[in-house]
Coordinates of C-alpha atoms in Angstrom, one line a residue:
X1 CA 5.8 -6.9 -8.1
X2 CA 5.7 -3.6 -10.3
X3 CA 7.1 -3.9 -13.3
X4 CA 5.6 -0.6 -14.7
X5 CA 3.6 2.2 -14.4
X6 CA 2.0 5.0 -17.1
X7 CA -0.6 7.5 -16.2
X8 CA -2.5 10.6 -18.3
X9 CA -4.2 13.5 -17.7
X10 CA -3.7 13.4 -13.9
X11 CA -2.7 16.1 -12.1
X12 CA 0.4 17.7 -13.0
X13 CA 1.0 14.5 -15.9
X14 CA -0.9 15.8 -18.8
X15 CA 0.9 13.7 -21.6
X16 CA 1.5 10.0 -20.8
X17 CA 4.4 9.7 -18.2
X18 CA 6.0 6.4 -17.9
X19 CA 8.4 4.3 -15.1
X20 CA 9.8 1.3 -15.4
X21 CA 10.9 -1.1 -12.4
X22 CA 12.8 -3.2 -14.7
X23 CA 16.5 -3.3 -13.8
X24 CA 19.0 -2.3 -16.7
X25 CA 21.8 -4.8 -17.6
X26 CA 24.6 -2.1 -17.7
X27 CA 24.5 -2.1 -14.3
X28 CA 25.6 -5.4 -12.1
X29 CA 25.8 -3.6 -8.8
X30 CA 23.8 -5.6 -6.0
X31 CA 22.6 -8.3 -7.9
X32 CA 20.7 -9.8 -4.6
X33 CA 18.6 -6.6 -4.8
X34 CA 16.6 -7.9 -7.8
X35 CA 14.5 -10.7 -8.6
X36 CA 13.4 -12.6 -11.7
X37 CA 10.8 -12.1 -13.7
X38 CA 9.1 -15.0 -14.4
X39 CA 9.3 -16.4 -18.5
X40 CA 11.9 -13.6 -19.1
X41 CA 15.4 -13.1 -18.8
X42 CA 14.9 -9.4 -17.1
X43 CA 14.8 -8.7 -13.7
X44 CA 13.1 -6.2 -11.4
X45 CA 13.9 -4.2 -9.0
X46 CA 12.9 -5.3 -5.0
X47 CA 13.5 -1.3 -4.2
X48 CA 12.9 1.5 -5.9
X49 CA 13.5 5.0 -4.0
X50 CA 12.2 8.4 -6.4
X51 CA 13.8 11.6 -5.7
X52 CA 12.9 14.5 -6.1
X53 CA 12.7 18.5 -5.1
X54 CA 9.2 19.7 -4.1
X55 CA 6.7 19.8 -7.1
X56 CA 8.8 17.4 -9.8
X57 CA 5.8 14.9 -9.3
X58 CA 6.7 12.4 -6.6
X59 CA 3.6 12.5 -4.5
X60 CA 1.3 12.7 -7.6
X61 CA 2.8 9.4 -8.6
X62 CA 2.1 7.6 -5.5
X63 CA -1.9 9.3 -5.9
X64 CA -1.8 7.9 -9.2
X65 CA -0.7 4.5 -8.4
X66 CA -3.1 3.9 -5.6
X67 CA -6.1 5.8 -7.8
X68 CA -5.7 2.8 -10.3
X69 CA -5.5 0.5 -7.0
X70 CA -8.8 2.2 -6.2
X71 CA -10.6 1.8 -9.7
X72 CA -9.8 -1.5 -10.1
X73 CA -10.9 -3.2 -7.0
X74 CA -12.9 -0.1 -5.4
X75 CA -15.8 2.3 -5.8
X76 CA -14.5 5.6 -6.4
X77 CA -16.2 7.3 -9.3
X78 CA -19.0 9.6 -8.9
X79 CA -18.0 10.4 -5.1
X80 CA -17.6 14.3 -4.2
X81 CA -15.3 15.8 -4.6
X82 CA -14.4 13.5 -7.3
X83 CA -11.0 11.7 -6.6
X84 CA -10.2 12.3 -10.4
X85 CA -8.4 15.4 -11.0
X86 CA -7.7 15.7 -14.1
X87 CA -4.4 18.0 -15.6
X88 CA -5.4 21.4 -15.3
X89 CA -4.2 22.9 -17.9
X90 CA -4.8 20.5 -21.0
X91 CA -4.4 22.2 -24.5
X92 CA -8.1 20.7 -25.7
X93 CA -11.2 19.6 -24.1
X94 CA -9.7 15.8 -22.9
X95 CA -12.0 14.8 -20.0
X96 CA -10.5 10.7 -19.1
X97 CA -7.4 9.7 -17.6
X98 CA -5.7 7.0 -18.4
X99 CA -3.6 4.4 -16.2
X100 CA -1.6 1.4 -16.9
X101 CA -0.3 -0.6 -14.4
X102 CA 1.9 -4.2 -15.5
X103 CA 2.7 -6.8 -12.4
X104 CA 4.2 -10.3 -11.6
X105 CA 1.0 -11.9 -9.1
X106 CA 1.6 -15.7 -8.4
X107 CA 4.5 -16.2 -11.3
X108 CA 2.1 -14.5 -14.0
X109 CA 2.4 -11.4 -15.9
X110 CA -0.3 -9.0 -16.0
X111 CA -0.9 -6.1 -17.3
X112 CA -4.3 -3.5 -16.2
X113 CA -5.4 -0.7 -18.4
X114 CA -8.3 1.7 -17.8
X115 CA -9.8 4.9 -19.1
X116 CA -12.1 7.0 -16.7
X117 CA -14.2 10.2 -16.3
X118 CA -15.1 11.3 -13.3
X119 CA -18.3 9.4 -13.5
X120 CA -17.9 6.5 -15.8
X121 CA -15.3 3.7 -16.9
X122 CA -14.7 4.4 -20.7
X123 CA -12.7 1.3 -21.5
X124 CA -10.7 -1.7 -19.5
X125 CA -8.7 -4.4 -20.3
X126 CA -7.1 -7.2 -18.4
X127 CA -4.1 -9.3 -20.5
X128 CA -2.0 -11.8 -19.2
X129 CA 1.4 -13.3 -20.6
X130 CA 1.0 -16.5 -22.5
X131 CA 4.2 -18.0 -24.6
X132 CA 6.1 -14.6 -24.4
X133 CA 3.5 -11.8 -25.1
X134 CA 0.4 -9.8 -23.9
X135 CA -3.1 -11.6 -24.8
X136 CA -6.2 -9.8 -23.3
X137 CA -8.0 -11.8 -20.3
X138 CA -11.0 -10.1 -21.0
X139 CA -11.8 -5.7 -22.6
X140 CA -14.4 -3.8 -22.0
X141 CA -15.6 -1.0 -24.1
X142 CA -18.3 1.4 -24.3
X143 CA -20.4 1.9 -27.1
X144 CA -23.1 4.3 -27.2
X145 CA -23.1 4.6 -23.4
X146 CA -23.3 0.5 -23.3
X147 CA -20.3 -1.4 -21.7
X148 CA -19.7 -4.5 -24.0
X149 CA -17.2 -7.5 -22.5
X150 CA -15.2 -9.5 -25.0
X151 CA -13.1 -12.3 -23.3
X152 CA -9.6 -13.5 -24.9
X153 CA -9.9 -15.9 -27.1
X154 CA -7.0 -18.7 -24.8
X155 CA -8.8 -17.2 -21.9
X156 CA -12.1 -17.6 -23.3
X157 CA -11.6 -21.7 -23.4
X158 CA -11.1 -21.8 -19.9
X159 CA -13.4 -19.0 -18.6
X160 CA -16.0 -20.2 -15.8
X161 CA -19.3 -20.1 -17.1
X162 CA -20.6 -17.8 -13.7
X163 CA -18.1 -15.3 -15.2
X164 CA -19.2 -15.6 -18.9
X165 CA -22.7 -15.0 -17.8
X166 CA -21.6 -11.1 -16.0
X167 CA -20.1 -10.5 -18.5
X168 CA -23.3 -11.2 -20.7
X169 CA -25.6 -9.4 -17.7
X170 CA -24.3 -6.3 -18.5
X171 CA -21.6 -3.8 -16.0
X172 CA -22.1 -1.0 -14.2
X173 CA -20.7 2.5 -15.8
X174 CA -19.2 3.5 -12.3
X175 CA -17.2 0.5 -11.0
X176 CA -14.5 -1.8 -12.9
X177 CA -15.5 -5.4 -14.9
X178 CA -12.9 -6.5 -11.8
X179 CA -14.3 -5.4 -8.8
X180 CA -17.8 -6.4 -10.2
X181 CA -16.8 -9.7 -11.3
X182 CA -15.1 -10.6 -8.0
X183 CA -17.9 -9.3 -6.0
X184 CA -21.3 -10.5 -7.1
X185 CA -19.3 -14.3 -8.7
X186 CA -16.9 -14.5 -5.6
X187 CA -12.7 -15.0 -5.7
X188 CA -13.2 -18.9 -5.5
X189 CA -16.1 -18.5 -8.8
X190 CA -14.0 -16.1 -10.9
X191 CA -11.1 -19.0 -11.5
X192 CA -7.0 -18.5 -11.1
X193 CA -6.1 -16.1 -13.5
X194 CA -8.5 -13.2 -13.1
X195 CA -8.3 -14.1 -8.8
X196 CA -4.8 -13.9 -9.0
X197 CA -5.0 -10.2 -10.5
X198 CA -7.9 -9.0 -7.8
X199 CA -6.1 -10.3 -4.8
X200 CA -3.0 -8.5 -5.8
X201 CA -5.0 -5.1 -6.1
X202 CA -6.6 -6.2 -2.9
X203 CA -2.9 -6.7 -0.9
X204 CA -1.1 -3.3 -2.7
X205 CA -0.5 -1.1 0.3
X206 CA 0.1 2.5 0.1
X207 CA 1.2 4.5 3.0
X208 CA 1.2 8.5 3.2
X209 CA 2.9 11.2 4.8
X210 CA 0.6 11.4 7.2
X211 CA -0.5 7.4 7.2
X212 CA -0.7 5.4 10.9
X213 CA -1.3 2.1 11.5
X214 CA -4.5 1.7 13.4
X215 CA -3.8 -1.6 15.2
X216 CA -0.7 -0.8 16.7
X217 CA -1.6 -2.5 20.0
X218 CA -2.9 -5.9 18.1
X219 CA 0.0 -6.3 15.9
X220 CA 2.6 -5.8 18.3
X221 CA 1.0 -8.3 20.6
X222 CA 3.1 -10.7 17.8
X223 CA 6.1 -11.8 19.6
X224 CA 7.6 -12.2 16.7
X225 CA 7.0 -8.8 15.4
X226 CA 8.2 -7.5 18.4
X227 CA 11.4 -9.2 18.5
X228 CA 11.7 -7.7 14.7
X229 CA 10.9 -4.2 15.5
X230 CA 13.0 -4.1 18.7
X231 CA 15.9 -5.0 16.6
X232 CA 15.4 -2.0 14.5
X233 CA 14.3 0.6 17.3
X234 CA 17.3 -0.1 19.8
X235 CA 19.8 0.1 16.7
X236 CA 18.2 3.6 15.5
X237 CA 16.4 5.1 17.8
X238 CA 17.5 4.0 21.8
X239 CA 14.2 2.7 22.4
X240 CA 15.2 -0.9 23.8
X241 CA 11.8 -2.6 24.3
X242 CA 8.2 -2.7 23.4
X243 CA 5.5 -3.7 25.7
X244 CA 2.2 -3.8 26.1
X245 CA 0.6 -2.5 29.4
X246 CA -2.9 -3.3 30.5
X247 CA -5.4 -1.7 33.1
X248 CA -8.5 -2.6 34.6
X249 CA -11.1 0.6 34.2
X250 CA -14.6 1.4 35.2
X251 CA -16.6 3.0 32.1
X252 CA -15.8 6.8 33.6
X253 CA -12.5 6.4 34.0
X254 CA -11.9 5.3 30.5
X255 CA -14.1 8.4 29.0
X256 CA -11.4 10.6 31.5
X257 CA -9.0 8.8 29.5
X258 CA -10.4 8.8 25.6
X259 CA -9.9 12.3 23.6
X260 CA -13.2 14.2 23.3
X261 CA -14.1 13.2 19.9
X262 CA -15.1 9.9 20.9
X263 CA -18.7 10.3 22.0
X264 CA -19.2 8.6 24.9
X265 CA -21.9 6.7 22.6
X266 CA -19.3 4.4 21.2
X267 CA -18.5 2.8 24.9
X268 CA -22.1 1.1 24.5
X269 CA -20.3 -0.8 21.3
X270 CA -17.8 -2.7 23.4
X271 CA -19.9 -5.9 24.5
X272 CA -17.3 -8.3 23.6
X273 CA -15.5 -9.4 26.7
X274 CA -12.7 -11.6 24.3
X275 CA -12.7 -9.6 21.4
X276 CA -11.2 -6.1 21.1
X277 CA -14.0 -3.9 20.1
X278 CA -12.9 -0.1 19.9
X279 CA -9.3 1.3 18.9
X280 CA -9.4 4.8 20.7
X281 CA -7.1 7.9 21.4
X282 CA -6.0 9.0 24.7
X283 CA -5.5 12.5 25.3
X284 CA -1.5 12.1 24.0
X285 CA -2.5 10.7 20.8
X286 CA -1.9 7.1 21.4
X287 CA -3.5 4.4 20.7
X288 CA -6.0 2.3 22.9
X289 CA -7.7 -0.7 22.7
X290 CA -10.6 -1.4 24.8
X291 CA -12.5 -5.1 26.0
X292 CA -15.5 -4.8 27.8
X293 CA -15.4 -6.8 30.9
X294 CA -18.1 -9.5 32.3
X295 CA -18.3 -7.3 35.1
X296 CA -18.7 -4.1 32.9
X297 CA -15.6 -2.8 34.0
X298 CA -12.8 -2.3 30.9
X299 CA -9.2 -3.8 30.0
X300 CA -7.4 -0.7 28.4
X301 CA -4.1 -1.7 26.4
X302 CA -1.2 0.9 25.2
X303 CA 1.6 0.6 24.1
X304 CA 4.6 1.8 25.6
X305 CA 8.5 2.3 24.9
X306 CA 11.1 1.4 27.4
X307 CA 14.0 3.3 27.7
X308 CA 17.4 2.2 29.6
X309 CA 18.0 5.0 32.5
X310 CA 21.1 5.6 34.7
X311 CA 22.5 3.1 36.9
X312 CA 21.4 0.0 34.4
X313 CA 17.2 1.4 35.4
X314 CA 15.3 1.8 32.9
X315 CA 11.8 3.6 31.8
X316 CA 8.7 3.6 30.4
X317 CA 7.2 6.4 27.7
X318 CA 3.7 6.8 26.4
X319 CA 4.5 6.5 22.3
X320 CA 2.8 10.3 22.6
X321 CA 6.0 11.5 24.7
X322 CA 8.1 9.9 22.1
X323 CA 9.8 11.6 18.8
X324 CA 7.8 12.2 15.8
X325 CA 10.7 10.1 14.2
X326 CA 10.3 7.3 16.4
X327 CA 6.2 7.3 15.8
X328 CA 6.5 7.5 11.7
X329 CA 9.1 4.4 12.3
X330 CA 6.9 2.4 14.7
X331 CA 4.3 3.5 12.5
X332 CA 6.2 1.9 9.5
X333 CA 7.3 -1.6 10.7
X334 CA 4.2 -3.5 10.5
X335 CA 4.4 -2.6 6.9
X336 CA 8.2 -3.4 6.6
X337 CA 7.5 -6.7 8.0
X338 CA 4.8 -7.8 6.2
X339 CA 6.5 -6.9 3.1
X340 CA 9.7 -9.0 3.8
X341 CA 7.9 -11.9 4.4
X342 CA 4.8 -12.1 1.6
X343 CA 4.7 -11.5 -2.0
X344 CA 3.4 -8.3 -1.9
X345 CA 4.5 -4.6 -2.8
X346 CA 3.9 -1.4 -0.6
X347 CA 4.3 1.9 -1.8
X348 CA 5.6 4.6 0.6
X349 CA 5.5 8.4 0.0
X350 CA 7.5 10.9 2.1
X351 CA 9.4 7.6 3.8
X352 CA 11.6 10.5 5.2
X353 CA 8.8 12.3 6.7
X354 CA 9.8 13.3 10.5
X355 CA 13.0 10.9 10.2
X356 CA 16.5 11.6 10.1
X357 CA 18.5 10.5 7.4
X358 CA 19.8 7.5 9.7
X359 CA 16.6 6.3 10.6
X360 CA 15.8 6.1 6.6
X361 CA 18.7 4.3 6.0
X362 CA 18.3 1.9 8.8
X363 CA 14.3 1.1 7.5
X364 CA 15.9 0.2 4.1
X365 CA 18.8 -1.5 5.1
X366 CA 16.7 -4.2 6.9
X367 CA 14.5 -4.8 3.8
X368 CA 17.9 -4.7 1.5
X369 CA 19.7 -6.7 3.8
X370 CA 17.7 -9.8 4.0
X371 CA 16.0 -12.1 1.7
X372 CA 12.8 -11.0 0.6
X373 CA 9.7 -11.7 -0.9
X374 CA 8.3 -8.5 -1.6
X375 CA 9.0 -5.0 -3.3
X376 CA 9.2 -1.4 -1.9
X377 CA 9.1 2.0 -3.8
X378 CA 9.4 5.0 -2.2
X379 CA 9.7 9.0 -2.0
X380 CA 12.0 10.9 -0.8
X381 CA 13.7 14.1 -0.9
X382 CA 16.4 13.4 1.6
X383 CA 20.1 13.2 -1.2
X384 CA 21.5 11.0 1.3
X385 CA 19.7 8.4 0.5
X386 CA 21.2 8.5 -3.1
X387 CA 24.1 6.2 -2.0
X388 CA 25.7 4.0 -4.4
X389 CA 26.9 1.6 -1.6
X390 CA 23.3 1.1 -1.2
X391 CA 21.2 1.2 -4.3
X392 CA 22.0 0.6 -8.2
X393 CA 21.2 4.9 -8.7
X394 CA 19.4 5.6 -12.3
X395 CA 19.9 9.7 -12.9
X396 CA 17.7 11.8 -15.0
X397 CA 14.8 9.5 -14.6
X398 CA 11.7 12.3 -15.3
X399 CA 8.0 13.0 -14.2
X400 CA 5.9 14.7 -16.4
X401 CA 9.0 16.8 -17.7
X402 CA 10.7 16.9 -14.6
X403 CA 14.0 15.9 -13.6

């Protein structure tokens, strides 16, 4: 989970902006809505929903969250156009921004710094919680254009000797002592503590406005899943059922059925007849998978939503004829359900986008409702959600000078 958050010289956050996850003690509303953190008496918060009007800084959070996501596990700097935007209108010439990110992985407390131009990693440090405060896992700093790694000196006893010796080889200027480490040693090389931390980057999910899933047909094959989304659709939406339908297709028939930008090239790729090799479009926007056949024919899959008719009939719908509601919250679930069942956090911007308010609610009353393992924090502009009967509300909480 999130404990907190700080980013500088970022977009519209020029000075340091700062949230905190951590619940307050004033407050004992919904006490099941938090969980402990571990060697503390504090607890955090399982959901976390930021309001907002249009330009107070909510969507340049969430970039800044999964930018430090990016850095720390990724490859991001010297790409064009550079991901890095620095704040635009800075009083003097300051060229790195700065993030800070502290979580709970595996029981342990951890907190990520790092310092970045456009093109080069300036400083970064990984520290850990050890009898009740921050010691550093390992720093890096730069001198003289030079990236030097110094390890703690409790996490120095225990280090693995493959990742003393990168830190010795020397480290890129364009990627993070991290992402390095747990490439070229390996997760099960790097030993528990600095694993824990990369696999947590690794699982942090962020999910846009404009984010779909791109297995849709795969991960409601889960009866499971499926029994869990069905739930939530027939309750908010009227669609009663999920399934998936499959047809048998010679090779022309399926380019009649792709969209156009999916060269007929890419049918030459499915030569799998058990695997599914090629997530497509139809011509409504829905997904398809497609499995090459021995006989060269093809097994197309969709998904479709049934619908209960007049006289106790009921229909099918192509997810493209259904609501742009109903897609986002399809869209959503895998997420929702992953989240309530792993230790894992997912970050959601716009959860309102295309949704009405009851759809919202309904999405956050299934994670708040149930025991869970994971932590949501979201966007929103939609007041409704602001309901006391719901969530332990904070007021005045401010974005880079914004209420």
């Amino acid at each position: 989970m999130i404990l907190s958050f700080s980013v500088e010289n970022f977009r519209s956050f020029g000075d340091e902006a700062r949230i905190s996850f951590v619940a307050g003690t004033r407050s004992t509303d919904h006490a099941g809505h938090l969980a402990q953190i571990p060697e503390s008496d504090q607890k955090v918060l399982r959901t976390s929903v930021l309001y907002g009007a249009n330009g107070a800084g909510k969507s340049n959070l969430f970039r800044a969250m999964q930018i430090a996501r990016d850095l720390a596990i990724g490859n991001i700097l010297g790409i064009q156009p550079s991901p890095l935007q620095p704040f635009k209108f800075q009083k003097t010439d300051v060229s790195c921004s700065k993030f800070e990110i502290t979580f709970v992985s595996e029981s342990r407390i951890y907190r990520y710094r790092i310092q970045v131009s456009a093109r080069a990693v300036h400083r970064e440090s990984l520290d850990w919680v050890r009898k009740g405060s921050f010691e550093p896992i390992y720093e890096r700093t730069v001198r003289e254009g030079v990236s030097e790694i110094t390890f703690g000196l409790a996490y120095g006893e225990i280090a693995p000797e493959k990742v003393r010796a990168q830190g010795v080889a020397g480290v890129s200027d364009t990627r993070s002592f991290l992402a390095l480490l747990c490439e070229n040693v390996a997760l099960q090389g790097v030993g528990a503590e600095i694993a824990s931390a990369y696999r947590w980057f690794r699982d942090l999910q962020f999910i846009g406005p404009e984010s779909i899933h791109n297995s849709l047909v795969e991960v409601y094959s889960d009866d499971s899943f499926r029994r869990f989304a069905e739930e939530i659709l027939e309750n908010a939406t009227g669609v009663r059922g999920l399934r998936i339908r499959d047809q048998i297709l010679t090779a022309d028939e399926v380019r009649r059925m792709v969209r156009p930008d999916f060269a007929v090239g890419t049918l030459a790729n499915l030569t799998s007849p058990s695997v599914v090799a090629m997530t497509m479009k139809n011509g409504m926007g829905s997904e398809i998978q497609v499995r090459k056949n021995p006989d060269s024919t093809f097994t197309a899959f969709e998904l479709d939503a049934e619908h209960d008719l007049e006289s106790g009939r009921s229909g099918f719908l192509d997810l493209g004829d259904e609501s742009d509601g109903t897609k986002r919250l399809i869209h959503l679930l895998p997420a929702l359900y992953r989240v309530m069942r792993e230790d894992r956090v997912c970050v959601i911007d716009e959860v309102d986008r295309s949704m009405h308010a009851l759809l919202s609610r309904s999405f956050l009353r299934k994670f708040l409702g149930n025991p869970t393992r994971g932590q949501l924090i979201l966007t929103t502009q939609e007041d409704s959600l602001l309901d006391a009967e719901i969530f332990r509300l904070r007021p005045g909480l401010q974005l880079g000078g914004r209420q």
